[in-house]
Amino acid sequence: MSVNQEKEFCNKKFKEAIVYARRKDVKNCRSALFVVMESLLKISYQLKGNEKTECEEKIKFILEMAKTIANEGFTDDVMFNLTGELPKKEVVEKKEIVEEQIAQPTEIEDEEEFEDNKTNNPLRPTRLRDYVGQDKIKRPLAEAILAARTKQTSLDHVLLFGSAGLGKTTLARIIANEMKSNIIVMNGPTIKDTNDFIKNIKQLKENDIVFIDEIHRISTSAAESIYTAMEDFKLSYIRNDGKNVEMDLPKFTLIGATTHSGLLEKPMRDRFALQFRLEPYSVDVLTQLGVKSFEKLGFNISEADMKNIAKRSRGVPRICNGFIKRISDKALIRNTNVIDKKIIEEYFIDNEIDSLGLNAGDIHLLKTIINKFNGGPVGLDTLASATGEGKNIIENQYEPYLIYLGFINITQNGRVATEQAYKHLKIEKY
């Protein structure tokens, strides 16, 4: 097996370990971690210098996690280091949610006008006071911004992590607006070396924001250069003519966003003084957000009807806003500004989205496991062939929500549909 193939296998097993960790499955999680260590050991034999040392450090790090899991179970530190998540706390739903302005001394007030960083999405808030949800992080973030502005210095580097669609990019732009700074946006996979990073920051100015989405996917060589840039505001690189150059950078703030903070190298993660986990949104908060979004688009909706949309949104504002845009389009062509139950239900029936937010793809996957493989277990490769979907699509798009609902389990032998899945689909289990 080549190094690249071994790395792909290693990443696959690490993702399996994350799934087991979320399910609090000690035995299978440790088993997957030991496979990861064996794979990393094979990779290290083919590496030299810093890459070999870094690989060996990863092995030690994973070994310590495996020991901690065996002795202490899934502690908060283990969950953070492995999955980038802390154990979920029970969400207490309130009957009424009133929009909470950040109280003094954390309320950010502008003494002078500043042109916000533009957004093409009318539903996307541009100021922290308008940002609905994530109440646990808004206060400490507002305090950090106020402190930086008072000291007239750059904000500490910020790491935002959580599932896709929870508002990490939106929050990064809000931080830039509150800091009265320009923002430079990059994507992790496009930063293959130091030169790629330099191309994007040529116009960097004092206190600017550099936002890297999917930061866990930047190359190792680029990451090593960015470490120095974050800490010392200097950047060393080799020019095209082969000359080694060191350049001074203005003080800036790096905001990294990731769905897998556990895949971030420890030296990178440690350089973020401010680290915030974005939680899935409750139905009540999404309802509050949705009513405001419809108002921005010029439509009226009752809280009860909005709640029917929120329940199908999987706790993700991006999905909720997608529904809002499409449903408002439906109302527009009917020449009405009132969103009622009939319009909502018609939209979901037309788009094959059920009461839990499962779409045709989710249901097709579940029915394939149940009908073609008698409920499982069925391997990922076989399931991908049977459904006509790519393995990555199944792992990253379908499975997380189905696992969250308790509709499928991932075992050593493959995917298995649970009794809850049979009940939801109204299929008798033989």
Short mmCIF file of C-alpha atoms in Angstrom, two decimals:
data_model
loop_
_atom_site.label_atom_id
_atom_site.label_comp_id
_atom_site.label_asym_id
_atom_site.label_seq_id
_atom_site.Cartn_x
_atom_site.Cartn_y
_atom_site.Cartn_z
CA MET A 1 0.00 0.00 0.00
CA SER A 2 1.39 3.44 -0.96
CA VAL A 3 1.76 6.29 1.56
CA ASN A 4 -1.28 8.08 0.09
CA GLN A 5 -3.38 4.93 0.23
CA GLU A 6 -2.24 4.30 3.82
CA LYS A 7 -3.15 7.90 4.74
CA GLU A 8 -6.60 7.48 3.21
CA PHE A 9 -7.11 4.25 5.17
CA CYS A 10 -5.85 5.97 8.33
CA ASN A 11 -8.28 8.89 7.93
CA LYS A 12 -11.15 6.47 7.33
CA LYS A 13 -10.39 4.58 10.56
CA PHE A 14 -10.03 7.85 12.49
CA LYS A 15 -13.50 8.90 11.32
CA GLU A 16 -14.82 5.52 12.53
CA ALA A 17 -13.24 6.19 15.93
CA ILE A 18 -15.03 9.55 16.05
CA VAL A 19 -18.38 7.86 15.31
CA TYR A 20 -17.78 5.32 18.14
CA ALA A 21 -16.75 8.12 20.50
CA ARG A 22 -20.00 9.96 19.86
CA ARG A 23 -21.86 6.73 20.64
CA LYS A 24 -19.74 6.25 23.82
CA ASP A 25 -18.62 2.84 22.47
CA VAL A 26 -15.34 2.32 24.38
CA LYS A 27 -14.41 -1.06 22.92
CA ASN A 28 -14.87 -0.21 19.25
CA CYS A 29 -13.42 3.29 19.62
CA ARG A 30 -10.21 1.95 21.17
CA SER A 31 -10.05 -0.78 18.55
CA ALA A 32 -10.31 1.81 15.75
CA LEU A 33 -7.66 3.99 17.42
CA PHE A 34 -5.22 1.08 17.61
CA VAL A 35 -5.74 0.45 13.89
CA VAL A 36 -5.00 4.15 13.29
CA MET A 37 -1.77 3.84 15.30
CA GLU A 38 -0.69 0.78 13.31
CA SER A 39 -1.39 2.63 10.09
CA LEU A 40 0.55 5.71 11.26
CA LEU A 41 3.45 3.48 12.22
CA LYS A 42 3.57 2.07 8.69
CA ILE A 43 3.46 5.60 7.29
CA SER A 44 6.26 6.77 9.60
CA TYR A 45 8.61 4.08 8.23
CA GLN A 46 8.39 5.79 4.83
CA LEU A 47 8.93 9.34 6.12
CA LYS A 48 11.99 11.33 7.09
CA GLY A 49 12.90 14.39 9.16
CA ASN A 50 10.13 16.61 10.52
CA GLU A 51 7.36 14.63 8.83
CA LYS A 52 8.53 11.43 10.56
CA THR A 53 8.75 13.21 13.94
CA GLU A 54 5.28 14.71 13.47
CA CYS A 55 3.85 11.29 12.59
CA GLU A 56 5.42 9.75 15.70
CA GLU A 57 3.93 12.55 17.84
CA LYS A 58 0.50 11.70 16.45
CA ILE A 59 0.99 8.06 17.44
CA LYS A 60 1.88 9.08 21.02
CA PHE A 61 -1.09 11.45 21.14
CA ILE A 62 -3.56 8.77 20.00
CA LEU A 63 -2.04 6.21 22.37
CA GLU A 64 -2.62 8.58 25.30
CA MET A 65 -6.24 9.05 24.23
CA ALA A 66 -6.76 5.28 23.98
CA LYS A 67 -5.34 4.84 27.50
CA THR A 68 -7.52 7.62 28.91
CA ILE A 69 -10.63 6.11 27.29
CA ALA A 70 -9.80 2.72 28.84
CA ASN A 71 -9.19 4.17 32.32
CA GLU A 72 -11.55 7.14 32.56
CA GLY A 73 -13.99 6.76 29.68
CA PHE A 74 -14.93 9.61 27.34
CA THR A 75 -13.85 12.63 29.39
CA ASP A 76 -14.46 16.18 28.14
CA ASP A 77 -10.78 16.47 27.13
CA VAL A 78 -10.90 13.22 25.15
CA MET A 79 -14.07 14.24 23.34
CA PHE A 80 -12.59 17.63 22.47
CA ASN A 81 -9.25 16.22 21.28
CA LEU A 82 -10.82 13.37 19.34
CA THR A 83 -13.96 14.85 17.85
CA GLY A 84 -13.71 18.55 18.54
CA GLU A 85 -16.91 18.20 20.57
CA LEU A 86 -17.91 18.25 24.21
CA PRO A 87 -20.60 15.87 25.51
CA LYS A 88 -24.03 17.20 24.67
CA LYS A 89 -25.94 18.70 27.55
CA GLU A 90 -29.66 18.32 27.76
CA VAL A 91 -31.37 21.24 26.07
CA VAL A 92 -34.18 22.69 28.16
CA GLU A 93 -36.73 24.18 25.80
CA LYS A 94 -38.36 27.37 27.05
CA LYS A 95 -41.93 28.25 26.25
CA GLU A 96 -40.95 31.75 25.22
CA ILE A 97 -37.60 32.88 23.83
CA VAL A 98 -36.99 36.60 23.87
CA GLU A 99 -34.18 37.96 21.77
CA GLU A 100 -31.37 38.72 24.17
CA GLN A 101 -29.24 41.74 23.46
CA ILE A 102 -25.74 41.42 24.84
CA ALA A 103 -25.93 43.38 28.08
CA GLN A 104 -23.40 45.94 29.29
CA PRO A 105 -20.45 45.84 29.46
CA THR A 106 -20.43 43.47 26.46
CA GLU A 107 -22.76 45.40 24.19
CA ILE A 108 -20.77 46.70 21.24
CA GLU A 109 -21.65 50.26 20.31
CA ASP A 110 -20.10 52.11 17.39
CA GLU A 111 -18.86 55.66 17.93
CA GLU A 112 -18.33 56.08 14.19
CA GLU A 113 -19.78 54.66 11.02
CA PHE A 114 -18.04 51.73 9.40
CA GLU A 115 -19.05 50.10 6.14
CA ASP A 116 -19.83 46.47 6.94
CA ASN A 117 -18.24 43.68 4.94
CA LYS A 118 -20.83 42.99 2.30
CA THR A 119 -22.92 39.83 2.04
CA ASN A 120 -25.12 38.76 -0.84
CA ASN A 121 -27.43 36.85 1.49
CA PRO A 122 -30.20 39.06 2.94
CA LEU A 123 -30.84 36.48 5.67
CA ARG A 124 -27.27 36.58 6.95
CA PRO A 125 -26.77 38.92 9.96
CA THR A 126 -23.83 41.33 9.87
CA ARG A 127 -23.66 42.40 13.53
CA LEU A 128 -23.34 40.37 16.72
CA ARG A 129 -26.51 41.89 18.22
CA ASP A 130 -28.50 40.48 15.28
CA TYR A 131 -26.94 37.01 15.48
CA VAL A 132 -29.58 34.59 16.79
CA GLY A 133 -28.53 31.58 18.85
CA GLN A 134 -25.14 30.44 20.22
CA ASP A 135 -25.75 32.47 23.40
CA LYS A 136 -22.94 30.69 25.25
CA ILE A 137 -20.27 32.11 22.97
CA LYS A 138 -21.67 35.58 22.22
CA ARG A 139 -20.75 37.12 25.57
CA PRO A 140 -17.09 35.96 25.76
CA LEU A 141 -16.66 36.82 22.09
CA ALA A 142 -18.13 40.30 22.57
CA GLU A 143 -15.87 40.88 25.58
CA ALA A 144 -12.78 39.84 23.59
CA ILE A 145 -13.74 42.17 20.72
CA LEU A 146 -14.37 45.10 23.07
CA ALA A 147 -11.04 44.51 24.83
CA ALA A 148 -9.16 44.41 21.52
CA ARG A 149 -10.85 47.58 20.29
CA THR A 150 -10.17 49.36 23.59
CA LYS A 151 -6.49 48.41 23.40
CA GLN A 152 -6.48 49.26 19.67
CA THR A 153 -4.84 45.96 18.83
CA SER A 154 -5.73 42.90 16.80
CA LEU A 155 -8.16 40.35 18.22
CA ASP A 156 -6.63 37.06 19.42
CA HIS A 157 -6.79 34.23 16.89
CA VAL A 158 -10.18 32.49 16.87
CA LEU A 159 -11.12 28.85 16.19
CA LEU A 160 -14.77 28.11 15.33
CA PHE A 161 -15.77 24.46 15.18
CA GLY A 162 -18.98 22.52 14.82
CA SER A 163 -21.16 20.81 12.23
CA ALA A 164 -21.62 22.24 8.75
CA GLY A 165 -24.20 24.99 8.35
CA LEU A 166 -24.18 26.31 11.93
CA GLY A 167 -22.92 29.78 10.98
CA LYS A 168 -19.11 29.69 11.26
CA THR A 169 -18.58 31.79 8.11
CA THR A 170 -21.33 34.21 9.15
CA LEU A 171 -19.73 34.62 12.58
CA ALA A 172 -16.31 35.26 11.02
CA ARG A 173 -17.75 38.09 8.93
CA ILE A 174 -19.54 39.48 11.98
CA ILE A 175 -16.24 39.53 13.90
CA ALA A 176 -14.65 41.46 11.04
CA ASN A 177 -17.51 43.98 11.09
CA GLU A 178 -17.36 44.43 14.87
CA MET A 179 -13.58 44.92 14.68
CA LYS A 180 -14.07 47.41 11.81
CA SER A 181 -11.62 45.30 9.83
CA ASN A 182 -11.39 43.95 6.32
CA ILE A 183 -11.67 40.20 5.88
CA ILE A 184 -9.66 37.95 3.57
CA VAL A 185 -11.41 34.63 2.92
CA MET A 186 -9.59 31.42 2.02
CA ASN A 187 -10.43 27.71 1.81
CA GLY A 188 -8.20 25.12 3.46
CA PRO A 189 -7.86 22.65 0.55
CA THR A 190 -6.60 25.44 -1.75
CA ILE A 191 -3.66 26.26 0.55
CA LYS A 192 -1.17 23.66 -0.67
CA ASP A 193 2.01 25.51 0.30
CA THR A 194 3.26 28.78 1.79
CA ASN A 195 3.12 30.56 -1.57
CA ASP A 196 -0.65 29.92 -1.79
CA PHE A 197 -1.06 31.62 1.60
CA ILE A 198 1.15 34.56 0.59
CA LYS A 199 -0.82 35.18 -2.62
CA ASN A 200 -3.94 35.78 -0.55
CA ILE A 201 -2.44 38.07 2.08
CA LYS A 202 -0.46 40.45 -0.14
CA GLN A 203 -2.87 43.29 0.73
CA LEU A 204 -3.00 42.42 4.44
CA LYS A 205 -3.25 45.48 6.72
CA GLU A 206 -2.96 46.05 10.46
CA ASN A 207 -5.76 44.32 12.44
CA ASP A 208 -7.26 42.67 9.33
CA ILE A 209 -9.07 39.33 9.60
CA VAL A 210 -7.82 36.26 7.72
CA PHE A 211 -10.54 33.60 7.58
CA ILE A 212 -9.65 30.02 6.58
CA ASP A 213 -12.59 27.67 6.15
CA GLU A 214 -11.91 23.92 6.49
CA ILE A 215 -8.61 24.82 8.12
CA HIS A 216 -7.95 21.18 9.01
CA ARG A 217 -7.39 20.51 5.30
CA ILE A 218 -4.44 22.85 4.70
CA SER A 219 -1.18 21.11 3.77
CA THR A 220 1.41 20.29 6.44
CA SER A 221 4.04 22.52 4.84
CA ALA A 222 1.68 25.50 4.73
CA ALA A 223 0.58 24.87 8.33
CA GLU A 224 4.17 25.04 9.60
CA SER A 225 4.63 28.47 8.00
CA ILE A 226 1.30 29.71 9.33
CA TYR A 227 2.34 28.73 12.90
CA THR A 228 5.09 31.36 12.77
CA ALA A 229 2.80 33.89 11.12
CA MET A 230 0.24 33.47 13.91
CA GLU A 231 2.75 33.68 16.74
CA ASP A 232 5.48 36.08 15.56
CA PHE A 233 3.75 37.79 12.61
CA LYS A 234 6.62 36.73 10.36
CA LEU A 235 6.55 34.45 7.35
CA SER A 236 9.45 32.53 5.86
CA TYR A 237 9.21 31.11 2.36
CA ILE A 238 11.26 30.16 -0.69
CA ARG A 239 10.77 32.39 -3.72
CA ASN A 240 10.55 31.03 -7.24
CA ASP A 241 14.23 31.90 -7.74
CA GLY A 242 15.14 29.61 -4.84
CA LYS A 243 15.99 32.39 -2.38
CA ASN A 244 14.81 32.03 1.22
CA VAL A 245 12.89 35.16 2.21
CA GLU A 246 11.50 36.31 5.57
CA MET A 247 8.76 38.90 5.54
CA ASP A 248 7.22 40.85 8.41
CA LEU A 249 3.44 40.82 8.61
CA PRO A 250 1.12 43.41 10.14
CA LYS A 251 -0.64 42.15 13.25
CA PHE A 252 -3.73 40.29 12.10
CA THR A 253 -6.34 37.86 13.41
CA LEU A 254 -6.62 34.38 11.95
CA ILE A 255 -10.09 32.85 12.23
CA GLY A 256 -10.13 29.14 11.48
CA ALA A 257 -13.33 27.19 10.87
CA THR A 258 -13.56 23.42 10.89
CA THR A 259 -16.08 20.63 11.17
CA HIS A 260 -13.32 18.33 12.55
CA SER A 261 -11.18 20.15 15.13
CA GLY A 262 -9.82 16.75 16.19
CA LEU A 263 -8.03 16.56 12.83
CA LEU A 264 -6.18 19.84 13.48
CA GLU A 265 -2.52 19.47 14.36
CA LYS A 266 -1.97 20.24 18.07
CA PRO A 267 0.54 23.08 17.40
CA MET A 268 -2.07 24.75 15.19
CA ARG A 269 -4.93 24.28 17.62
CA ASP A 270 -2.88 25.59 20.57
CA ARG A 271 -2.25 28.89 18.79
CA PHE A 272 -5.94 29.81 18.88
CA ALA A 273 -6.45 31.73 22.14
CA LEU A 274 -10.22 31.88 21.54
CA GLN A 275 -11.93 28.57 20.75
CA PHE A 276 -15.69 28.33 20.33
CA ARG A 277 -17.86 25.30 19.61
CA LEU A 278 -21.08 26.06 17.71
CA GLU A 279 -23.97 23.92 18.90
CA PRO A 280 -26.92 22.67 16.82
CA TYR A 281 -29.90 25.00 17.17
CA SER A 282 -33.01 24.07 19.13
CA VAL A 283 -36.40 24.09 17.43
CA ASP A 284 -37.42 27.16 19.44
CA VAL A 285 -34.37 29.18 18.41
CA LEU A 286 -34.79 28.17 14.75
CA THR A 287 -38.43 29.22 15.01
CA GLN A 288 -37.38 32.63 16.30
CA LEU A 289 -34.75 32.93 13.57
CA GLY A 290 -37.20 31.81 10.89
CA VAL A 291 -39.91 34.31 11.76
CA LYS A 292 -37.35 37.12 11.48
CA SER A 293 -36.03 35.75 8.18
CA PHE A 294 -39.51 35.66 6.65
CA GLU A 295 -40.05 39.25 7.83
CA LYS A 296 -36.83 40.33 6.07
CA LEU A 297 -38.17 38.80 2.86
CA GLY A 298 -41.54 40.56 3.30
CA PHE A 299 -43.65 37.59 4.45
CA ASN A 300 -45.67 36.84 7.58
CA ILE A 301 -45.79 33.47 9.32
CA SER A 302 -47.15 32.30 12.66
CA GLU A 303 -44.81 30.75 15.23
CA ALA A 304 -46.75 27.47 15.05
CA ASP A 305 -46.30 27.20 11.28
CA MET A 306 -42.64 28.24 11.51
CA LYS A 307 -42.09 25.52 14.09
CA ASN A 308 -43.17 22.92 11.50
CA ILE A 309 -40.33 24.16 9.27
CA ALA A 310 -37.84 24.33 12.17
CA LYS A 311 -38.52 20.69 13.14
CA ARG A 312 -37.38 19.57 9.69
CA SER A 313 -34.21 21.70 9.71
CA ARG A 314 -31.94 19.23 11.56
CA GLY A 315 -30.84 21.97 13.97
CA VAL A 316 -28.99 23.75 11.14
CA PRO A 317 -29.73 27.40 10.22
CA ARG A 318 -28.42 26.92 6.67
CA ILE A 319 -31.02 24.21 6.03
CA CYS A 320 -33.72 26.29 7.72
CA ASN A 321 -32.92 29.35 5.58
CA GLY A 322 -32.91 27.17 2.47
CA PHE A 323 -36.45 26.05 3.29
CA ILE A 324 -37.47 29.67 3.98
CA LYS A 325 -36.22 30.88 0.59
CA ARG A 326 -37.98 28.12 -1.34
CA ILE A 327 -41.25 28.40 0.60
CA SER A 328 -41.28 32.19 0.18
CA ASP A 329 -40.79 31.68 -3.58
CA LYS A 330 -43.83 29.40 -3.54
CA ALA A 331 -45.87 32.07 -1.77
CA LEU A 332 -44.62 34.75 -4.13
CA ILE A 333 -45.91 33.02 -7.26
CA ARG A 334 -49.27 32.62 -5.48
CA ASN A 335 -49.35 36.38 -4.92
CA THR A 336 -49.58 36.16 -1.12
CA ASN A 337 -47.38 37.44 1.66
CA VAL A 338 -48.81 35.04 4.26
CA ILE A 339 -47.08 31.69 4.75
CA ASP A 340 -49.68 29.20 5.95
CA LYS A 341 -49.72 25.50 6.74
CA LYS A 342 -51.02 24.55 3.29
CA ILE A 343 -48.11 26.19 1.45
CA ILE A 344 -45.60 24.67 3.88
CA GLU A 345 -46.96 21.12 3.60
CA GLU A 346 -47.20 21.34 -0.17
CA TYR A 347 -43.54 22.33 -0.37
CA PHE A 348 -42.38 19.43 1.80
CA ILE A 349 -44.58 16.91 -0.03
CA ASP A 350 -43.35 18.13 -3.44
CA ASN A 351 -39.72 17.83 -2.28
CA GLU A 352 -40.19 14.49 -0.48
CA ILE A 353 -39.13 15.76 2.96
CA ASP A 354 -40.80 14.02 5.88
CA SER A 355 -41.72 15.20 9.39
CA LEU A 356 -38.17 14.69 10.74
CA GLY A 357 -36.49 16.38 7.81
CA LEU A 358 -35.43 13.14 6.10
CA ASN A 359 -35.22 13.60 2.33
CA ALA A 360 -35.55 11.09 -0.48
CA GLY A 361 -31.84 10.23 -0.28
CA ASP A 362 -31.99 9.50 3.45
CA ILE A 363 -35.06 7.31 3.07
CA HIS A 364 -33.59 5.51 0.03
CA LEU A 365 -30.49 4.67 2.06
CA LEU A 366 -32.53 3.32 4.98
CA LYS A 367 -34.84 1.30 2.75
CA THR A 368 -31.86 -0.15 0.87
CA ILE A 369 -30.38 -1.43 4.15
CA ILE A 370 -33.75 -2.80 5.28
CA ASN A 371 -35.17 -4.22 2.06
CA LYS A 372 -32.07 -5.37 0.19
CA PHE A 373 -29.91 -6.46 3.13
CA ASN A 374 -32.55 -7.44 5.68
CA GLY A 375 -31.61 -4.54 7.92
CA GLY A 376 -27.87 -5.16 7.75
CA PRO A 377 -25.07 -5.36 8.52
CA VAL A 378 -23.91 -4.18 5.11
CA GLY A 379 -20.47 -2.83 4.23
CA LEU A 380 -19.94 0.72 2.99
CA ASP A 381 -18.67 -0.33 -0.44
CA THR A 382 -21.65 -2.62 -0.99
CA LEU A 383 -24.07 0.03 0.25
CA ALA A 384 -22.54 2.63 -2.07
CA SER A 385 -22.97 0.30 -5.05
CA ALA A 386 -26.54 -0.60 -4.09
CA THR A 387 -27.64 3.02 -3.64
CA GLY A 388 -25.59 4.54 -6.46
CA GLU A 389 -24.15 7.10 -4.03
CA GLY A 390 -20.47 7.83 -3.41
CA LYS A 391 -18.91 6.59 -0.17
CA ASN A 392 -18.03 10.13 0.87
CA ILE A 393 -21.63 11.26 0.32
CA ILE A 394 -22.94 8.43 2.49
CA GLU A 395 -20.40 9.05 5.27
CA ASN A 396 -20.53 12.84 5.34
CA GLN A 397 -24.02 13.75 4.10
CA TYR A 398 -26.42 10.97 5.07
CA GLU A 399 -25.00 9.05 8.01
CA PRO A 400 -24.38 11.82 10.60
CA TYR A 401 -28.06 12.77 10.87
CA LEU A 402 -29.27 9.15 10.67
CA ILE A 403 -26.87 8.21 13.48
CA TYR A 404 -28.00 11.27 15.47
CA LEU A 405 -31.64 10.12 15.13
CA GLY A 406 -30.65 6.59 16.14
CA PHE A 407 -31.81 5.12 12.84
CA ILE A 408 -28.55 3.34 11.93
CA ASN A 409 -25.62 1.86 13.83
CA ILE A 410 -22.14 1.38 12.44
CA THR A 411 -20.65 -1.94 13.54
CA GLN A 412 -17.45 -3.76 12.64
CA ASN A 413 -19.44 -5.75 10.09
CA GLY A 414 -21.18 -2.75 8.50
CA ARG A 415 -24.26 -0.54 8.72
CA VAL A 416 -27.34 -1.80 10.59
CA ALA A 417 -30.83 -0.26 10.60
CA THR A 418 -32.31 0.11 14.09
CA GLU A 419 -35.84 -0.60 15.35
CA GLN A 420 -36.49 3.16 15.38
CA ALA A 421 -35.83 3.24 11.64
CA TYR A 422 -38.32 0.42 11.03
CA LYS A 423 -40.94 2.23 13.12
CA HIS A 424 -40.43 5.57 11.42
CA LEU A 425 -40.71 4.02 7.94
CA LYS A 426 -43.64 1.84 9.14
CA ILE A 427 -41.93 -1.35 8.00
CA GLU A 428 -42.45 -4.57 9.93
CA LYS A 429 -39.28 -6.27 11.10
CA TYR A 430 -39.21 -9.99 10.40
#
